[in-house]
Amino acid sequence: MSETQRKIPVMIPMLGEEEAQAAADAVRSGWVAQGPRVARFETEFAATVGAGHGVAVSSCTTGLHLALVLHGVGPGDEVIVPSFSFIATANAVRYVGATPIFADVELTTGNVTVDTIDAVRSERTRAIIAVHQGGVPFDTAALRKAAAGWGVTLVEDAACAAGSMAYGEPAGTGAAVAAWSFHPRKLLTTGEGGMVTVDDADAAVRLRRLREHGMNVSAADRHKSSQPVLEAYLETAYNYRMTDIQAAVGLVQLGRLGGLVAQRRALAARYQELLADIDGLVPVRDPAYGQTNYQSFWVLLDGFGVDRDEVLSALAAKGVSARRGIMAAHLEPAYADVTPPPLPVTERLTRNSLILPLHHQLTEDDQDHIVGILRDLAGGKA
């Protein structure tokens, strides 16, 4: 294939005939809204990530919102978040009327640390949202211990982390509350959709109520009853439900997760080997305490000699669809009214990093082509 014909997308969701059949079966069942498949998906996903309970929702963003509502975060409170994250992380704080306080991240993982959080913590700090950025787990042991000592809620934004490991366990194991994404950019997708996981049974009950208008009995339970059920609405809440069609797809996807992680880790290891001798280019790697699922494979151009945006253009000209690195929310117009503390690492990462293609259809020939372009840009090095 000529370079003009070659097209290498940055991401392709792993969807096949099994997912199509599962969705069709859900449609034929007549139960297309939240129902038995959602309940099964909740149970199986929670078991996969090492949590006691799963509560399916319409997105990770709504999951983060509910996590803050669950813990009573509201006006007058401050919530520490990384700016180095998709903007939904900070937006969820504003949904509850609280104030997002941006913390810097460490260069190697792109994650907040105990020190970067402590640097911006105040007496108004009510919660922290820590992100397993791009699938790289943050130091769960250190952050959970610190949050407990400070007396603040730690909400884990695990949007990208399905299949990642920290201290030998799935990234969600032991989290007080974690929110997950099933957007097509993630390893496990339901089209749109998300999950909140908790260990506390009472918290799960309230989360299910909050996602369904505050109703004290679910539509599924009403349907199963042989007698009329007169539901009550116990609090002002939301419509954040997942459909059974989505959950049917999610159940198939869940069975693929282990294989997808293994394949992505193998491809990432090959990238790391191929890129190792290119000066000024640093690929993402596992932290010492865990393993990433490589939901995104990013590289930092530090001293590379070619501007990041020029690299993106050069890749695009040869059929490679790469992306800018993780955004910095504090640099977006939506947060122009915020005066952040100095965030030198965040700005360095967001300015000088890019995401290379990584997906189940990526071939070794594709990787050689991508790395060859980068090597040419760097001036070549045997």
XYZ file of C-alpha atoms in Angstrom:
382
model
C 0.000 0.000 0.000
C 1.348 3.438 -0.888
C 1.777 6.079 1.791
C -0.970 8.137 0.169
C -3.393 5.214 0.554
C -2.325 4.121 4.032
C -4.676 5.173 6.837
C -3.874 4.302 10.431
C -6.554 5.509 12.863
C -5.593 6.436 16.407
C -8.248 4.103 17.807
C -10.749 1.478 16.608
C -13.238 -0.003 19.077
C -13.227 -3.793 19.248
C -16.791 -4.571 18.167
C -17.885 -7.685 16.317
C -20.740 -10.007 15.487
C -21.151 -11.084 19.114
C -21.908 -7.520 20.198
C -24.325 -7.075 17.292
C -26.120 -10.309 18.205
C -26.311 -9.393 21.879
C -27.818 -5.987 21.053
C -30.316 -7.606 18.674
C -31.302 -10.142 21.336
C -31.966 -7.308 23.771
C -34.172 -5.558 21.236
C -36.102 -8.761 20.515
C -36.615 -9.360 24.224
C -38.774 -6.259 24.424
C -36.733 -4.950 27.352
C -34.662 -2.128 25.918
C -34.495 0.304 28.859
C -32.721 -0.381 32.164
C -33.457 -3.976 33.081
C -32.002 -7.425 33.756
C -28.998 -7.082 31.458
C -27.994 -3.871 33.235
C -28.194 -5.660 36.581
C -26.033 -8.515 35.304
C -23.510 -6.122 33.767
C -23.263 -4.249 37.068
C -22.518 -7.451 38.958
C -19.971 -8.793 36.489
C -18.162 -5.492 35.998
C -17.888 -4.915 39.759
C -16.397 -8.388 40.165
C -13.911 -7.721 37.363
C -12.579 -4.512 38.945
C -12.659 -5.843 42.511
C -15.555 -3.754 43.835
C -18.508 -4.760 45.951
C -21.209 -3.110 43.846
C -21.622 -1.590 40.407
C -24.196 1.032 39.444
C -24.549 1.536 35.694
C -25.032 5.115 34.500
C -25.214 7.038 31.241
C -21.565 8.172 31.239
C -18.489 8.503 33.409
C -19.264 12.214 33.679
C -22.654 11.517 35.256
C -20.936 8.937 37.436
C -18.534 11.569 38.770
C -21.462 13.899 39.381
C -23.318 11.242 41.377
C -20.178 10.391 43.354
C -19.944 14.001 44.532
C -23.670 14.171 45.304
C -23.376 10.922 47.260
C -20.712 12.458 49.485
C -22.557 15.727 50.034
C -20.169 17.986 48.121
C -21.736 21.327 47.292
C -21.474 25.133 47.283
C -18.669 26.464 49.450
C -16.633 23.292 49.100
C -13.396 22.910 47.182
C -12.561 19.777 45.197
C -8.981 19.185 44.112
C -8.677 17.877 40.541
C -5.919 17.587 37.967
C -6.128 20.121 35.179
C -4.330 17.455 33.120
C -7.485 15.499 32.295
C -10.476 15.561 30.008
C -12.555 18.582 30.973
C -15.381 16.423 32.379
C -13.304 15.828 35.527
C -13.403 19.509 36.461
C -16.917 20.054 35.101
C -18.398 17.508 37.528
C -17.246 19.715 40.399
C -19.121 22.684 38.993
C -22.261 20.566 38.540
C -22.623 20.398 42.339
C -21.783 24.078 42.825
C -18.357 23.413 44.335
C -15.074 25.006 43.273
C -12.472 23.005 41.323
C -8.917 23.550 42.544
C -6.299 22.468 40.037
C -3.321 20.404 41.172
C -0.225 19.621 39.149
C 0.797 16.099 38.127
C 4.020 14.116 37.983
C 5.855 13.939 34.685
C 6.201 10.166 34.376
C 2.564 9.138 34.938
C 0.537 12.291 34.304
C -1.179 11.688 37.647
C -1.669 13.744 40.788
C 0.381 12.722 43.816
C 0.146 13.246 47.565
C 2.579 16.153 47.261
C 0.842 17.914 44.355
C -2.503 17.627 46.145
C -1.130 18.761 49.498
C 0.337 21.848 47.813
C -3.168 23.185 47.023
C -5.169 21.690 49.889
C -7.068 24.059 52.206
C -9.545 23.926 55.060
C -12.320 24.082 52.440
C -11.131 20.934 50.656
C -14.008 18.464 50.796
C -12.960 15.976 48.142
C -10.277 14.982 45.668
C -10.871 13.561 42.204
C -7.773 11.595 41.225
C -7.549 10.294 37.659
C -5.945 7.081 36.423
C -4.789 9.099 33.423
C -4.838 7.332 30.075
C -5.039 4.047 31.948
C -1.862 4.679 33.975
C -2.897 3.968 37.579
C -2.124 6.581 40.184
C -0.489 5.493 43.451
C -3.660 4.146 45.050
C -2.032 3.151 48.348
C -0.450 6.560 48.925
C -3.432 8.680 47.859
C -6.040 6.639 49.714
C -3.995 6.773 52.904
C -3.442 10.511 52.559
C -7.108 11.263 51.850
C -8.167 9.271 54.902
C -5.661 11.167 57.033
C -6.924 14.502 55.746
C -10.549 13.495 56.279
C -11.570 14.139 52.669
C -13.385 11.987 50.126
C -11.270 10.427 47.370
C -13.265 9.986 44.167
C -11.396 7.917 41.582
C -11.873 8.925 37.956
C -11.236 5.520 36.412
C -12.653 6.474 33.015
C -9.672 4.928 31.208
C -8.620 2.300 33.750
C -10.579 -0.907 33.054
C -7.921 -3.618 33.017
C -5.203 -1.550 34.715
C -3.529 -2.833 37.877
C -2.164 -1.202 41.032
C -0.262 -3.131 43.679
C -1.226 -6.414 42.052
C -4.979 -5.742 42.051
C -7.427 -4.194 39.563
C -7.292 -0.404 39.744
C -10.784 -0.199 41.263
C -10.138 -2.595 44.144
C -10.464 -0.802 47.470
C -11.781 2.474 46.013
C -14.346 4.249 48.182
C -16.039 5.340 44.965
C -14.853 5.122 41.355
C -16.395 6.206 38.058
C -15.732 4.394 34.778
C -16.311 5.202 31.111
C -17.512 2.981 28.266
C -17.041 5.563 25.512
C -15.728 4.093 22.217
C -12.234 5.470 22.955
C -12.017 3.112 25.935
C -11.015 -0.557 25.869
C -14.481 -1.645 26.956
C -17.309 0.185 25.209
C -21.093 0.281 25.238
C -21.229 3.187 22.759
C -21.865 5.641 25.549
C -22.286 4.720 29.189
C -20.485 4.421 32.479
C -20.386 2.768 35.875
C -19.935 3.814 39.476
C -18.393 1.225 41.777
C -18.497 1.203 45.566
C -17.981 -1.346 48.322
C -20.689 0.029 50.609
C -24.132 -1.510 50.008
C -26.047 1.526 51.305
C -24.081 3.783 48.970
C -25.031 1.549 46.041
C -28.709 1.758 47.004
C -28.598 5.548 47.048
C -26.657 5.751 43.786
C -29.329 3.628 42.090
C -31.976 5.967 43.446
C -30.060 9.065 42.339
C -29.720 7.794 38.756
C -33.474 7.163 38.512
C -35.242 10.371 39.557
C -34.949 9.589 43.281
C -37.444 6.730 42.990
C -37.474 4.262 45.873
C -38.154 1.245 43.666
C -36.706 0.570 40.235
C -38.728 0.123 37.074
C -37.405 -3.435 36.859
C -38.649 -4.246 40.365
C -42.051 -2.740 39.583
C -42.256 -4.851 36.457
C -41.443 -8.046 38.348
C -44.104 -7.481 41.007
C -47.428 -9.273 40.625
C -49.130 -6.499 42.607
C -49.383 -2.771 41.914
C -46.358 -0.875 43.237
C -46.854 2.718 44.317
C -43.409 4.220 44.130
C -42.230 7.302 46.020
C -39.646 9.879 44.987
C -37.411 10.456 47.985
C -35.169 13.273 46.746
C -34.522 15.470 43.751
C -32.387 13.359 41.451
C -31.516 12.601 37.840
C -32.131 10.456 34.792
C -28.703 8.869 34.360
C -29.698 5.339 33.366
C -28.061 2.830 31.044
C -30.160 0.771 28.629
C -30.290 -3.004 28.411
C -29.095 -2.736 24.795
C -25.915 -1.042 25.986
C -25.464 -3.522 28.818
C -25.852 -6.447 26.423
C -22.931 -5.085 24.411
C -21.007 -4.415 27.618
C -21.323 -8.001 28.778
C -19.713 -9.240 25.550
C -17.024 -6.578 25.818
C -16.248 -7.601 29.376
C -15.338 -11.058 28.113
C -12.832 -9.494 25.708
C -11.116 -7.264 28.270
C -8.272 -9.548 29.346
C -7.267 -10.333 25.779
C -7.430 -6.688 24.741
C -5.212 -5.605 27.620
C -2.663 -8.299 26.828
C -2.575 -7.321 23.156
C -2.242 -3.607 23.893
C 0.551 -4.218 26.381
C 2.429 -6.265 23.790
C 2.033 -3.519 21.187
C 3.085 -0.883 23.717
C 6.202 -2.875 24.607
C 7.125 -3.034 20.924
C 6.609 0.737 20.565
C 8.863 1.300 23.583
C 11.576 -0.867 22.083
C 11.394 0.823 18.672
C 11.402 4.323 20.150
C 14.111 3.743 22.748
C 17.001 5.237 20.765
C 15.240 8.366 19.506
C 16.573 11.340 21.444
C 14.047 13.719 22.969
C 11.140 11.289 22.794
C 9.916 9.619 25.991
C 7.123 7.011 25.778
C 4.682 6.332 28.592
C 5.541 3.297 30.750
C 4.204 1.344 33.705
C 4.667 2.946 37.120
C 6.690 0.952 39.651
C 3.564 -0.018 41.603
C 1.298 -1.100 38.761
C 0.493 -1.856 35.162
C -1.342 0.293 32.640
C -3.843 -1.053 30.142
C -2.385 1.433 27.618
C -5.773 2.914 26.860
C -3.675 5.686 25.342
C -0.061 5.401 24.257
C 1.418 8.849 24.611
C 4.936 10.117 24.016
C 6.532 13.238 25.448
C 8.626 15.312 23.061
C 11.232 16.831 25.369
C 14.175 18.169 23.430
C 12.944 16.429 20.294
C 13.752 19.430 18.125
C 10.443 19.451 16.224
C 7.298 21.150 17.499
C 4.515 18.787 18.603
C 1.981 20.212 16.172
C 4.468 19.864 13.319
C 4.905 16.215 14.268
C 1.127 15.715 14.182
C 0.976 17.313 10.737
C 3.824 15.164 9.431
C 2.147 11.998 10.698
C -1.190 13.029 9.180
C 0.461 13.699 5.818
C 1.545 10.062 5.763
C -1.792 8.600 6.805
C -1.265 8.385 10.549
C -4.051 9.755 12.746
C -2.320 10.788 15.977
C -3.763 13.184 18.574
C -2.491 15.944 20.821
C -1.753 14.766 24.343
C -4.122 15.035 27.291
C -5.710 18.463 27.550
C -5.187 20.959 30.366
C -8.584 22.162 31.532
C -7.255 25.393 33.025
C -6.123 26.515 29.555
C -9.590 26.102 28.035
C -12.001 29.056 27.636
C -14.518 27.403 29.984
C -12.063 27.958 32.854
C -10.795 31.393 31.870
C -12.339 32.752 35.077
C -10.104 30.516 37.217
C -6.699 31.642 38.456
C -4.799 28.385 38.921
C -1.633 27.845 40.917
C 1.541 27.264 38.893
C 1.122 24.034 36.926
C 4.480 23.632 35.158
C 4.356 19.866 34.634
C 0.767 19.946 33.407
C 1.605 22.626 30.850
C 4.772 20.843 29.777
C 2.884 17.603 29.208
C -0.107 19.090 27.410
C 2.130 21.243 25.170
C 4.700 18.596 24.257
C 2.916 15.240 24.205
C 0.967 13.353 21.569
C -0.996 10.107 21.410
C 0.048 7.470 18.884
C -2.309 4.883 17.345
C -2.894 1.796 19.485
C -5.730 -0.653 18.847
C -6.479 -4.294 18.092
C -6.031 -3.874 14.329
C -2.635 -2.180 14.562
C 0.046 -4.271 12.846
C 3.801 -4.402 13.294
C 4.093 -2.910 9.815
C 1.900 -0.008 10.969
C 4.138 0.524 13.978
C 7.268 0.434 11.804
C 5.698 3.052 9.522
C 4.812 5.335 12.444
C 8.193 5.013 14.122
C 9.938 5.561 10.775
C 8.223 8.928 10.413
C 9.268 9.941 13.923
C 12.819 8.750 13.277
C 12.990 10.807 10.072
C 11.735 13.869 11.915
C 14.372 13.383 14.588
C 17.059 13.331 11.926
C 17.565 9.560 12.022
C 19.653 7.575 14.433
C 20.948 4.089 13.847
